[in-house]
Structure formats: C-alpha cells, structure tokens
PDB file of C-alpha atoms and ligand atoms in Angstrom:
ATOM      1  CA  MET G 263      -2.967  -0.858 -17.255  1.00 93.00           C
ATOM      2  CA  LEU G 264      -4.748  -1.761 -14.054  1.00 97.00           C
ATOM      3  CA  LEU G 265      -4.751   1.538 -12.192  1.00 98.00           C
ATOM      4  CA  GLU G 266      -4.429   5.023 -13.587  1.00 98.00           C
ATOM      5  CA  VAL G 267      -4.390   8.181 -11.520  1.00 98.00           C
ATOM      6  CA  LYS G 268      -4.934  11.080 -13.904  1.00 98.00           C
ATOM      7  CA  ASP G 269      -3.895  14.582 -12.944  1.00 98.00           C
ATOM      8  CA  ILE G 270      -5.567  14.578  -9.522  1.00 98.00           C
ATOM      9  CA  ARG G 271      -5.849  17.642  -7.356  1.00 98.00           C
ATOM     10  CA  VAL G 272      -6.795  17.216  -3.705  1.00 98.00           C
ATOM     11  CA  HIS G 273      -7.415  19.901  -1.103  1.00 97.00           C
ATOM     12  CA  TYR G 274      -7.471  19.957   2.679  1.00 95.00           C
ATOM     13  CA  GLY G 275      -9.556  23.088   3.160  1.00 94.00           C
ATOM     14  CA  LYS G 276      -7.795  25.773   1.169  1.00 94.00           C
ATOM     15  CA  ILE G 277      -4.488  23.920   1.082  1.00 95.00           C
ATOM     16  CA  GLU G 278      -3.797  22.106  -2.149  1.00 96.00           C
ATOM     17  CA  ALA G 279      -2.020  18.900  -1.074  1.00 97.00           C
ATOM     18  CA  LEU G 280      -1.944  17.303  -4.541  1.00 97.00           C
ATOM     19  CA  LYS G 281      -1.358  19.637  -7.457  1.00 97.00           C
ATOM     20  CA  GLY G 282      -2.022  17.375 -10.399  1.00 97.00           C
ATOM     21  CA  ILE G 283      -0.539  13.942  -9.706  1.00 97.00           C
ATOM     22  CA  SER G 284      -0.525  11.228 -12.377  1.00 98.00           C
ATOM     23  CA  VAL G 285       0.515   7.653 -11.622  1.00 98.00           C
ATOM     24  CA  GLU G 286       0.113   4.479 -13.653  1.00 98.00           C
ATOM     25  CA  VAL G 287       0.263   0.925 -12.352  1.00 98.00           C
ATOM     26  CA  ASN G 288       0.340  -2.032 -14.714  1.00 98.00           C
ATOM     27  CA  GLN G 289      -0.920  -5.499 -13.928  1.00 97.00           C
ATOM     28  CA  GLY G 290       1.737  -7.487 -12.067  1.00 97.00           C
ATOM     29  CA  GLU G 291       3.945  -4.563 -11.093  1.00 98.00           C
ATOM     30  CA  ILE G 292       5.261  -3.250  -7.820  1.00 98.00           C
ATOM     31  CA  VAL G 293       5.199   0.534  -8.104  1.00 98.00           C
ATOM     32  CA  THR G 294       6.449   2.777  -5.337  1.00 98.00           C
ATOM     33  CA  LEU G 295       5.852   6.416  -4.449  1.00 97.00           C
ATOM     34  CA  ILE G 296       8.760   7.978  -2.602  1.00 95.00           C
ATOM     35  CA  GLY G 297       9.331  11.486  -1.299  1.00 93.00           C
ATOM     36  CA  ALA G 298       9.856  13.583   1.801  1.00 88.00           C
ATOM     37  CA  ASN G 299       7.364  14.125   4.619  1.00 88.00           C
ATOM     38  CA  GLY G 300       4.342  15.993   3.382  1.00 91.00           C
ATOM     39  CA  ALA G 301       5.032  15.355  -0.309  1.00 94.00           C
ATOM     40  CA  GLY G 302       1.558  13.890  -0.767  1.00 96.00           C
ATOM     41  CA  LYS G 303       2.199  10.148  -0.831  1.00 95.00           C
ATOM     42  CA  THR G 304      -0.407   9.193   1.750  1.00 94.00           C
ATOM     43  CA  THR G 305      -2.938  11.593   0.264  1.00 96.00           C
ATOM     44  CA  THR G 306      -2.456   9.957  -3.140  1.00 97.00           C
ATOM     45  CA  LEU G 307      -3.153   6.511  -1.673  1.00 96.00           C
ATOM     46  CA  LYS G 308      -6.164   7.780   0.252  1.00 95.00           C
ATOM     47  CA  THR G 309      -7.577   9.309  -2.896  1.00 97.00           C
ATOM     48  CA  ILE G 310      -7.163   6.004  -4.724  1.00 97.00           C
ATOM     49  CA  SER G 311      -8.864   4.050  -1.947  1.00 95.00           C
ATOM     50  CA  GLY G 312     -11.656   6.613  -1.593  1.00 95.00           C
ATOM     51  CA  LEU G 313     -10.819   7.966   1.855  1.00 92.00           C
ATOM     52  CA  ARG G 314     -10.311  11.446   0.341  1.00 94.00           C
ATOM     53  CA  GLY G 315     -12.318  13.124  -2.378  1.00 94.00           C
ATOM     54  CA  LEU G 316     -10.617  14.839  -5.286  1.00 96.00           C
ATOM     55  CA  SER G 317     -11.161  18.346  -6.620  1.00 96.00           C
ATOM     56  CA  SER G 318     -10.284  17.428 -10.201  1.00 97.00           C
ATOM     57  CA  GLY G 319      -8.726  14.654 -12.224  1.00 98.00           C
ATOM     58  CA  SER G 320      -9.749  11.011 -12.092  1.00 98.00           C
ATOM     59  CA  VAL G 321      -8.912   7.536 -10.841  1.00 98.00           C
ATOM     60  CA  ILE G 322      -9.416   4.723 -13.332  1.00 98.00           C
ATOM     61  CA  PHE G 323      -9.306   1.167 -12.008  1.00 98.00           C
ATOM     62  CA  ASP G 324      -9.660  -1.926 -14.149  1.00 95.00           C
ATOM     63  CA  GLY G 325     -11.140   0.157 -16.967  1.00 95.00           C
ATOM     64  CA  GLN G 326     -13.707   1.914 -14.792  1.00 96.00           C
ATOM     65  CA  ASP G 327     -13.751   5.510 -13.542  1.00 97.00           C
ATOM     66  CA  ILE G 328     -13.978   5.069  -9.773  1.00 97.00           C
ATOM     67  CA  SER G 329     -13.374   8.724  -8.862  1.00 97.00           C
ATOM     68  CA  LYS G 330     -16.770   9.025  -7.205  1.00 95.00           C
ATOM     69  CA  MET G 331     -17.176   5.456  -5.994  1.00 96.00           C
ATOM     70  CA  PRO G 332     -17.430   5.077  -2.188  1.00 95.00           C
ATOM     71  CA  GLY G 333     -14.450   3.423  -0.511  1.00 92.00           C
ATOM     72  CA  HIS G 334     -16.178   0.175   0.469  1.00 90.00           C
ATOM     73  CA  LYS G 335     -17.222  -0.416  -3.144  1.00 93.00           C
ATOM     74  CA  ARG G 336     -13.630   0.075  -4.227  1.00 95.00           C
ATOM     75  CA  VAL G 337     -12.666  -2.771  -1.891  1.00 92.00           C
ATOM     76  CA  ILE G 338     -15.244  -4.980  -3.571  1.00 91.00           C
ATOM     77  CA  ALA G 339     -13.926  -3.856  -6.982  1.00 94.00           C
ATOM     78  CA  GLY G 340     -10.468  -5.107  -5.986  1.00 95.00           C
ATOM     79  CA  LEU G 341      -8.546  -2.326  -4.253  1.00 95.00           C
ATOM     80  CA  GLY G 342      -7.154  -3.454  -0.919  1.00 92.00           C
ATOM     81  CA  GLN G 343      -5.387  -1.149   1.506  1.00 88.00           C
ATOM     82  CA  ALA G 344      -3.176  -1.680   4.527  1.00 86.00           C
ATOM     83  CA  PRO G 345      -3.284   1.854   5.932  1.00 74.00           C
ATOM     84  CA  GLU G 346      -0.572   3.951   7.552  1.00 70.00           C
ATOM     85  CA  GLY G 347      -0.608   3.276  11.281  1.00 66.00           C
ATOM     86  CA  ARG G 348      -2.001  -0.185  10.455  1.00 75.00           C
ATOM     87  CA  GLY G 349      -5.513   0.158  11.883  1.00 83.00           C
ATOM     88  CA  VAL G 350      -5.557  -3.278  13.486  1.00 90.00           C
ATOM     89  CA  PHE G 351      -8.640  -3.869  15.673  1.00 93.00           C
ATOM     90  CA  PRO G 352      -6.952  -4.019  19.096  1.00 93.00           C
ATOM     91  CA  GLY G 353      -9.681  -5.873  20.985  1.00 94.00           C
ATOM     92  CA  MET G 354     -10.146  -8.591  18.380  1.00 95.00           C
ATOM     93  CA  THR G 355      -8.051 -11.699  17.913  1.00 96.00           C
ATOM     94  CA  VAL G 356      -5.664 -12.070  15.003  1.00 96.00           C
ATOM     95  CA  TYR G 357      -8.072 -14.544  13.476  1.00 95.00           C
ATOM     96  CA  ASP G 358     -11.061 -12.188  13.765  1.00 95.00           C
ATOM     97  CA  ASN G 359      -9.017  -9.298  12.407  1.00 95.00           C
ATOM     98  CA  LEU G 360      -8.306 -11.406   9.333  1.00 95.00           C
ATOM     99  CA  LEU G 361     -11.971 -12.317   8.941  1.00 93.00           C
ATOM    100  CA  MET G 362     -12.856  -8.615   9.052  1.00 91.00           C
ATOM    101  CA  GLY G 363     -10.742  -8.219   5.932  1.00 89.00           C
ATOM    102  CA  ALA G 364     -13.074 -10.594   4.143  1.00 87.00           C
ATOM    103  CA  TYR G 365     -16.326  -8.957   5.206  1.00 81.00           C
ATOM    104  CA  THR G 366     -17.108  -8.055   1.593  1.00 79.00           C
ATOM    105  CA  ARG G 367     -16.932 -11.704   0.567  1.00 78.00           C
ATOM    106  CA  SER G 368     -19.050 -14.763   1.078  1.00 79.00           C
ATOM    107  CA  GLY G 369     -18.301 -18.460   0.874  1.00 83.00           C
ATOM    108  CA  ASP G 370     -15.502 -20.575   2.231  1.00 87.00           C
ATOM    109  CA  LEU G 371     -12.522 -18.536   3.381  1.00 88.00           C
ATOM    110  CA  SER G 372     -10.381 -21.381   4.670  1.00 90.00           C
ATOM    111  CA  ALA G 373      -8.078 -21.552   1.632  1.00 91.00           C
ATOM    112  CA  ASP G 374      -7.447 -17.811   1.864  1.00 92.00           C
ATOM    113  CA  LEU G 375      -6.784 -17.995   5.591  1.00 94.00           C
ATOM    114  CA  ASP G 376      -4.364 -20.841   4.943  1.00 95.00           C
ATOM    115  CA  GLU G 377      -2.544 -18.739   2.371  1.00 94.00           C
ATOM    116  CA  VAL G 378      -2.222 -15.774   4.751  1.00 95.00           C
ATOM    117  CA  PHE G 379      -0.987 -18.079   7.512  1.00 96.00           C
ATOM    118  CA  GLU G 380       1.513 -19.587   5.079  1.00 95.00           C
ATOM    119  CA  LEU G 381       2.817 -16.136   4.130  1.00 94.00           C
ATOM    120  CA  PHE G 382       2.874 -15.046   7.775  1.00 94.00           C
ATOM    121  CA  PRO G 383       3.635 -18.040  10.026  1.00 94.00           C
ATOM    122  CA  ARG G 384       3.796 -15.593  12.956  1.00 93.00           C
ATOM    123  CA  LEU G 385       0.091 -14.845  12.509  1.00 95.00           C
ATOM    124  CA  ALA G 386      -0.693 -18.551  12.497  1.00 96.00           C
ATOM    125  CA  GLU G 387       1.147 -19.001  15.799  1.00 96.00           C
ATOM    126  CA  ARG G 388      -0.675 -16.023  17.296  1.00 95.00           C
ATOM    127  CA  ARG G 389      -4.125 -16.514  15.852  1.00 95.00           C
ATOM    128  CA  THR G 390      -5.884 -16.284  19.237  1.00 96.00           C
ATOM    129  CA  GLN G 391      -3.854 -13.306  20.493  1.00 96.00           C
ATOM    130  CA  MET G 392      -5.508  -9.876  20.640  1.00 96.00           C
ATOM    131  CA  GLY G 393      -4.463  -7.601  17.766  1.00 94.00           C
ATOM    132  CA  GLY G 394      -3.588  -4.770  20.149  1.00 94.00           C
ATOM    133  CA  THR G 395      -1.018  -6.870  22.007  1.00 95.00           C
ATOM    134  CA  MET G 396       0.941  -7.782  18.876  1.00 93.00           C
ATOM    135  CA  SER G 397       4.290  -6.047  18.245  1.00 90.00           C
ATOM    136  CA  GLY G 398       4.562  -3.278  15.667  1.00 89.00           C
ATOM    137  CA  GLY G 399       5.919  -5.620  13.024  1.00 89.00           C
ATOM    138  CA  GLU G 400       3.302  -8.253  13.780  1.00 91.00           C
ATOM    139  CA  GLN G 401       0.554  -5.642  13.516  1.00 92.00           C
ATOM    140  CA  GLN G 402       1.943  -4.653  10.130  1.00 91.00           C
ATOM    141  CA  MET G 403       1.786  -8.299   9.057  1.00 92.00           C
ATOM    142  CA  LEU G 404      -1.767  -8.467  10.330  1.00 94.00           C
ATOM    143  CA  ALA G 405      -2.778  -5.327   8.428  1.00 94.00           C
ATOM    144  CA  ILE G 406      -1.346  -6.764   5.199  1.00 94.00           C
ATOM    145  CA  GLY G 407      -2.883 -10.179   5.860  1.00 95.00           C
ATOM    146  CA  ARG G 408      -6.251  -8.568   6.523  1.00 94.00           C
ATOM    147  CA  ALA G 409      -6.050  -6.601   3.264  1.00 93.00           C
ATOM    148  CA  LEU G 410      -5.211  -9.829   1.386  1.00 94.00           C
ATOM    149  CA  MET G 411      -8.348 -11.497   2.760  1.00 94.00           C
ATOM    150  CA  ALA G 412     -10.396  -9.258   0.444  1.00 91.00           C
ATOM    151  CA  LYS G 413      -8.511 -10.824  -2.502  1.00 92.00           C
ATOM    152  CA  PRO G 414      -7.416  -7.498  -3.968  1.00 94.00           C
ATOM    153  CA  LYS G 415      -6.187  -7.035  -7.516  1.00 96.00           C
ATOM    154  CA  VAL G 416      -4.098  -4.125  -6.284  1.00 97.00           C
ATOM    155  CA  LEU G 417      -2.696  -3.945  -2.782  1.00 97.00           C
ATOM    156  CA  LEU G 418      -2.110  -0.389  -1.534  1.00 96.00           C
ATOM    157  CA  LEU G 419       0.522  -0.253   1.191  1.00 95.00           C
ATOM    158  CA  ASP G 420       1.223   2.886   3.197  1.00 93.00           C
ATOM    159  CA  GLU G 421       4.625   2.934   4.912  1.00 92.00           C
ATOM    160  CA  PRO G 422       4.774  -0.749   5.866  1.00 91.00           C
ATOM    161  CA  SER G 423       8.307  -0.273   7.231  1.00 90.00           C
ATOM    162  CA  MET G 424       7.435   2.606   9.549  1.00 87.00           C
ATOM    163  CA  GLY G 425       8.809   2.205  13.065  1.00 85.00           C
ATOM    164  CA  LEU G 426      10.118  -1.308  12.499  1.00 88.00           C
ATOM    165  CA  ALA G 427      13.537  -2.747  13.312  1.00 88.00           C
ATOM    166  CA  PRO G 428      15.749  -3.438  10.263  1.00 89.00           C
ATOM    167  CA  LEU G 429      15.289  -7.201  10.431  1.00 90.00           C
ATOM    168  CA  MET G 430      11.515  -6.853  10.509  1.00 89.00           C
ATOM    169  CA  VAL G 431      11.662  -4.412   7.600  1.00 91.00           C
ATOM    170  CA  GLN G 432      13.553  -7.024   5.568  1.00 92.00           C
ATOM    171  CA  GLN G 433      10.981  -9.624   6.449  1.00 92.00           C
ATOM    172  CA  ILE G 434       8.013  -7.430   5.515  1.00 93.00           C
ATOM    173  CA  PHE G 435       9.630  -6.444   2.216  1.00 95.00           C
ATOM    174  CA  SER G 436      10.367 -10.015   1.233  1.00 94.00           C
ATOM    175  CA  ILE G 437       6.765 -10.962   1.989  1.00 95.00           C
ATOM    176  CA  ILE G 438       5.548  -8.091  -0.207  1.00 96.00           C
ATOM    177  CA  GLU G 439       7.760  -9.467  -2.971  1.00 97.00           C
ATOM    178  CA  GLU G 440       6.256 -12.913  -2.509  1.00 96.00           C
ATOM    179  CA  ILE G 441       2.697 -11.524  -2.553  1.00 96.00           C
ATOM    180  CA  ASN G 442       3.538  -9.853  -5.855  1.00 97.00           C
ATOM    181  CA  ARG G 443       5.092 -13.052  -7.216  1.00 97.00           C
ATOM    182  CA  ARG G 444       1.817 -14.796  -6.474  1.00 95.00           C
ATOM    183  CA  GLY G 445      -0.008 -12.359  -8.720  1.00 95.00           C
ATOM    184  CA  THR G 446      -1.077  -9.320  -6.711  1.00 97.00           C
ATOM    185  CA  THR G 447      -0.151  -5.912  -8.088  1.00 98.00           C
ATOM    186  CA  VAL G 448       1.306  -3.597  -5.438  1.00 98.00           C
ATOM    187  CA  LEU G 449       1.373   0.186  -5.000  1.00 98.00           C
ATOM    188  CA  LEU G 450       3.724   0.987  -2.159  1.00 97.00           C
ATOM    189  CA  VAL G 451       4.248   4.302  -0.355  1.00 95.00           C
ATOM    190  CA  GLU G 452       7.549   4.444   1.490  1.00 92.00           C
ATOM    191  CA  GLN G 453       9.856   6.819   3.342  1.00 88.00           C
ATOM    192  CA  ASN G 454      12.472   4.094   3.173  1.00 90.00           C
ATOM    193  CA  ALA G 455      13.355   4.927  -0.422  1.00 92.00           C
ATOM    194  CA  GLN G 456      16.355   2.628  -0.631  1.00 91.00           C
ATOM    195  CA  GLN G 457      14.410  -0.490   0.285  1.00 91.00           C
ATOM    196  CA  ALA G 458      11.384   0.515  -1.743  1.00 95.00           C
ATOM    197  CA  LEU G 459      13.444   1.088  -4.893  1.00 96.00           C
ATOM    198  CA  LYS G 460      15.172  -2.265  -4.483  1.00 95.00           C
ATOM    199  CA  LEU G 461      11.800  -3.978  -4.302  1.00 96.00           C
ATOM    200  CA  ALA G 462       9.820  -2.066  -6.923  1.00 97.00           C
ATOM    201  CA  HIS G 463       9.778  -2.277 -10.694  1.00 98.00           C
ATOM    202  CA  ARG G 464       8.977   1.398 -11.196  1.00 98.00           C
ATOM    203  CA  ALA G 465       8.855   4.460  -8.988  1.00 97.00           C
ATOM    204  CA  TYR G 466       7.544   8.001  -8.773  1.00 97.00           C
ATOM    205  CA  VAL G 467       9.247  10.746  -6.796  1.00 96.00           C
ATOM    206  CA  LEU G 468       6.827  13.204  -5.203  1.00 96.00           C
ATOM    207  CA  GLU G 469       7.668  16.683  -4.000  1.00 95.00           C
ATOM    208  CA  THR G 470       5.127  19.102  -2.524  1.00 95.00           C
ATOM    209  CA  GLY G 471       2.155  17.583  -4.277  1.00 97.00           C
ATOM    210  CA  THR G 472       3.656  16.964  -7.693  1.00 97.00           C
ATOM    211  CA  VAL G 473       5.520  14.151  -9.448  1.00 97.00           C
ATOM    212  CA  VAL G 474       9.044  15.396 -10.141  1.00 96.00           C
ATOM    213  CA  LYS G 475      10.442  12.172 -11.559  1.00 96.00           C
ATOM    214  CA  SER G 476       9.296   8.735 -12.647  1.00 97.00           C
ATOM    215  CA  ALA G 477      11.396   5.878 -13.986  1.00 97.00           C
ATOM    216  CA  ASP G 478      12.358   2.257 -13.539  1.00 98.00           C
ATOM    217  CA  ALA G 479      13.319   1.728  -9.907  1.00 97.00           C
ATOM    218  CA  ASP G 480      16.860   0.614 -10.879  1.00 96.00           C
ATOM    219  CA  GLN G 481      17.379   3.821 -12.754  1.00 96.00           C
ATOM    220  CA  LEU G 482      16.322   5.939  -9.767  1.00 96.00           C
ATOM    221  CA  LEU G 483      18.562   3.941  -7.435  1.00 94.00           C
ATOM    222  CA  ASN G 484      21.492   5.029  -9.618  1.00 93.00           C
ATOM    223  CA  ASP G 485      20.325   8.602 -10.149  1.00 92.00           C
ATOM    224  CA  PRO G 486      22.738  10.984  -8.362  1.00 90.00           C
ATOM    225  CA  ALA G 487      19.994  13.540  -7.626  1.00 90.00           C
ATOM    226  CA  VAL G 488      17.762  10.859  -6.098  1.00 90.00           C
ATOM    227  CA  GLN G 489      20.705   9.437  -4.167  1.00 90.00           C
ATOM    228  CA  ALA G 490      21.549  12.850  -2.742  1.00 89.00           C
ATOM    229  CA  ALA G 491      17.977  13.713  -1.788  1.00 89.00           C
ATOM    230  CA  TYR G 492      16.495  10.377  -0.710  1.00 86.00           C
ATOM    231  CA  LEU G 493      19.181   7.727  -0.325  1.00 86.00           C
ATOM    232  CA  GLY G 494      21.377   9.396   2.254  1.00 77.00           C
ATOM    233  CA  GLY G 495      23.796  10.461  -0.465  1.00 57.00           C
ATOM    234  CA  SER G 496      25.047   6.874  -0.762  1.00 47.00           C
TER     235      SER G 496
HETATM  236  P1  ATP X1409       4.340  11.554   5.287  1.00 57.09           P
HETATM  237  O1  ATP X1409       5.401  10.683   4.762  1.00 57.09           O
HETATM  238  O2  ATP X1409       4.819  12.543   6.293  1.00 57.09           O
HETATM  239  O3  ATP X1409       3.088  10.840   5.679  1.00 57.09           O
HETATM  240  P2  ATP X1409       3.135  12.222   2.763  1.00 57.09           P
HETATM  241  O4  ATP X1409       4.013  12.363   1.567  1.00 57.09           O
HETATM  242  O5  ATP X1409       2.385  10.970   2.891  1.00 57.09           O
HETATM  243  O6  ATP X1409       3.973  12.523   4.051  1.00 57.09           O
HETATM  244  P3  ATP X1409       0.625  13.553   3.030  1.00 57.09           P
HETATM  245  O7  ATP X1409       0.333  12.954   4.344  1.00 57.09           O
HETATM  246  O8  ATP X1409      -0.102  13.070   1.847  1.00 57.09           O
HETATM  247  O9  ATP X1409       2.184  13.467   2.719  1.00 57.09           O
HETATM  248  O10 ATP X1409       0.439  15.129   3.158  1.00 57.09           O
HETATM  249  C1  ATP X1409       0.460  16.027   2.043  1.00 57.09           C
HETATM  250  C2  ATP X1409       0.141  17.441   2.529  1.00 57.09           C
HETATM  251  O11 ATP X1409      -1.223  17.502   2.975  1.00 57.09           O
HETATM  252  C3  ATP X1409       0.972  17.889   3.713  1.00 57.09           C
HETATM  253  O12 ATP X1409       1.280  19.245   3.539  1.00 57.09           O
HETATM  254  C4  ATP X1409       0.067  17.698   4.914  1.00 57.09           C
HETATM  255  O13 ATP X1409       0.352  18.615   5.939  1.00 57.09           O
HETATM  256  C5  ATP X1409      -1.294  17.946   4.318  1.00 57.09           C
HETATM  257  N1  ATP X1409      -2.332  17.166   5.030  1.00 57.09           N
HETATM  258  C6  ATP X1409      -2.397  15.815   5.134  1.00 57.09           C
HETATM  259  N2  ATP X1409      -3.476  15.435   5.839  1.00 57.09           N
HETATM  260  C7  ATP X1409      -4.110  16.565   6.208  1.00 57.09           C
HETATM  261  C8  ATP X1409      -5.290  16.845   6.943  1.00 57.09           C
HETATM  262  N3  ATP X1409      -6.056  15.860   7.435  1.00 57.09           N
HETATM  263  N4  ATP X1409      -5.628  18.138   7.128  1.00 57.09           N
HETATM  264  C9  ATP X1409      -4.879  19.151   6.601  1.00 57.09           C
HETATM  265  N5  ATP X1409      -3.766  18.947   5.889  1.00 57.09           N
HETATM  266  C10 ATP X1409      -3.381  17.680   5.676  1.00 57.09           C
END
C-alpha cells in the first residue's frame, strides 16, 4: 500500500467536515473519491497534501506517518497535487509554470519537460504563452503537467473535469489514464462520477464527511443505489 488515510477527522472551526474517513491507495492504482457537494472530498485531498491539519487519525505515505509533515516536504516525499481551481501562475509562461513544479528538484529537467510536452502537445505549442491567458482546459493540463514535474509517486487530482466542455473532459481523462499507465498512482476527486468510475480501479463514495461505500469502480458503476444518487439514474 502506498497511501493510507486512517480514520481522519478534520474540523473547520467547530464544524466537523471529516468524521473519520479511511482511504487506501495501492501502488499503480487509480482510486477515485466521489460524492455530492460538501461531502468532504476536497478536504480529504487537502489533508493528504498537508494544506489542512487533522484533529485525529493519520496519513501514512510510503510507510511513513506524514500526518504532521509540512506540505512542501510531502511534495519532496512524492505527493503531487493539481489543486481544485488549478492554481496556475497567471503572469508566468507555460514553460515557467512547469519549472515551478520542479522547484523541489535539482539537475537536468529536460527529459521531464519533454515527457510533459509529449503528454500535452498543447502545452508544447503554447510554451511561451502566459498561464492566465490559457483556456480552462489548457490551464487544467498545465496544472497536471506542473504537478508531474515534481515526479510524484502519487498524483492527487481535485476535480480535473470541472467547468470543461465534454470533449476536453475526455481528453483530460485519457491523459490521466496514460499517466497512470506510465507508472504514477492517482487519487482522483470528481463530481463527474460516471467518468471517474470508468477510469478508476477502485472508488469510495463520501457523504457528509464519511465513507458510505467502497468497492471496485466497475461494481459501483453497476450499483443501483450509486446509479440513482450519482449517475443521473442511468
Ligand atoms: P465540493 O465538490 O463542493 O468541492 P467536497 O466534497 O469537496 O465538495 P469539501 O470542500 O471538502 O467538500 O467540504 C466539506 C465540508 O467542509 C463542507 O460542509 C464545507 O462547507 C466545509 N468547508 C470546506 N472548506 C471550508 C472552509 N474553508 N471553512 C469552513 N468550512 C469549510
């Protein structure tokens, strides 16, 4: 097991947003967290990446308890995140945005840049364009590409399909699949449950800060209760 979230509780002031969430991610998997608005998906990812502290429970990564490790050290340890809302540096070029993703590393980055440009030809074409002038889908590509520049063992993705046209969503999802095929483990948070379940190996369903179901993604795709609640009843 590469990442283990053990019974975490997280508070925003007095509000308990996570009421004891446990999630496991094995090496090589794509795991997805699905659930309605406010279920706690983003908070779970933020707690894993160190952007939120936890009240109890623990996060174990690569055999080490990282619950109290600062976020930047988690990046060095191998947790990469493309955050919700993307967080692209608007006044920097595509190229410089990508280099920022590698700020924890030293040495020659050209092979890694080549790989990102191969995965995202659009970024290669636009390497001198300012991040802030890229389209929503392109900014999502840039956020993922930037996270890859840190050479993560686990890539944490928060709503990569948000606000994108269907064709762009397809494109982003097939790139995530390719990234996984090349060896990066993926933990994906998605509102687009249908697409996420088609892509993932396993999934967790979150409701109001707890895990109400976890199973192979195929199984959840065919689960009538999941279909009714999250797949538009289809
Ligand atoms: P969405 O898909 O809408 O982003 P989510 O499943 O990712 O939802 P979270 O964003 O993790 O859910 O939110 C979980 C709960 O924590 C919600 O009730 C939300 O209102 C609350 N919450 C999130 N961020 C904050 C914050 N900064 N301050 C106070 N409450 C917060």
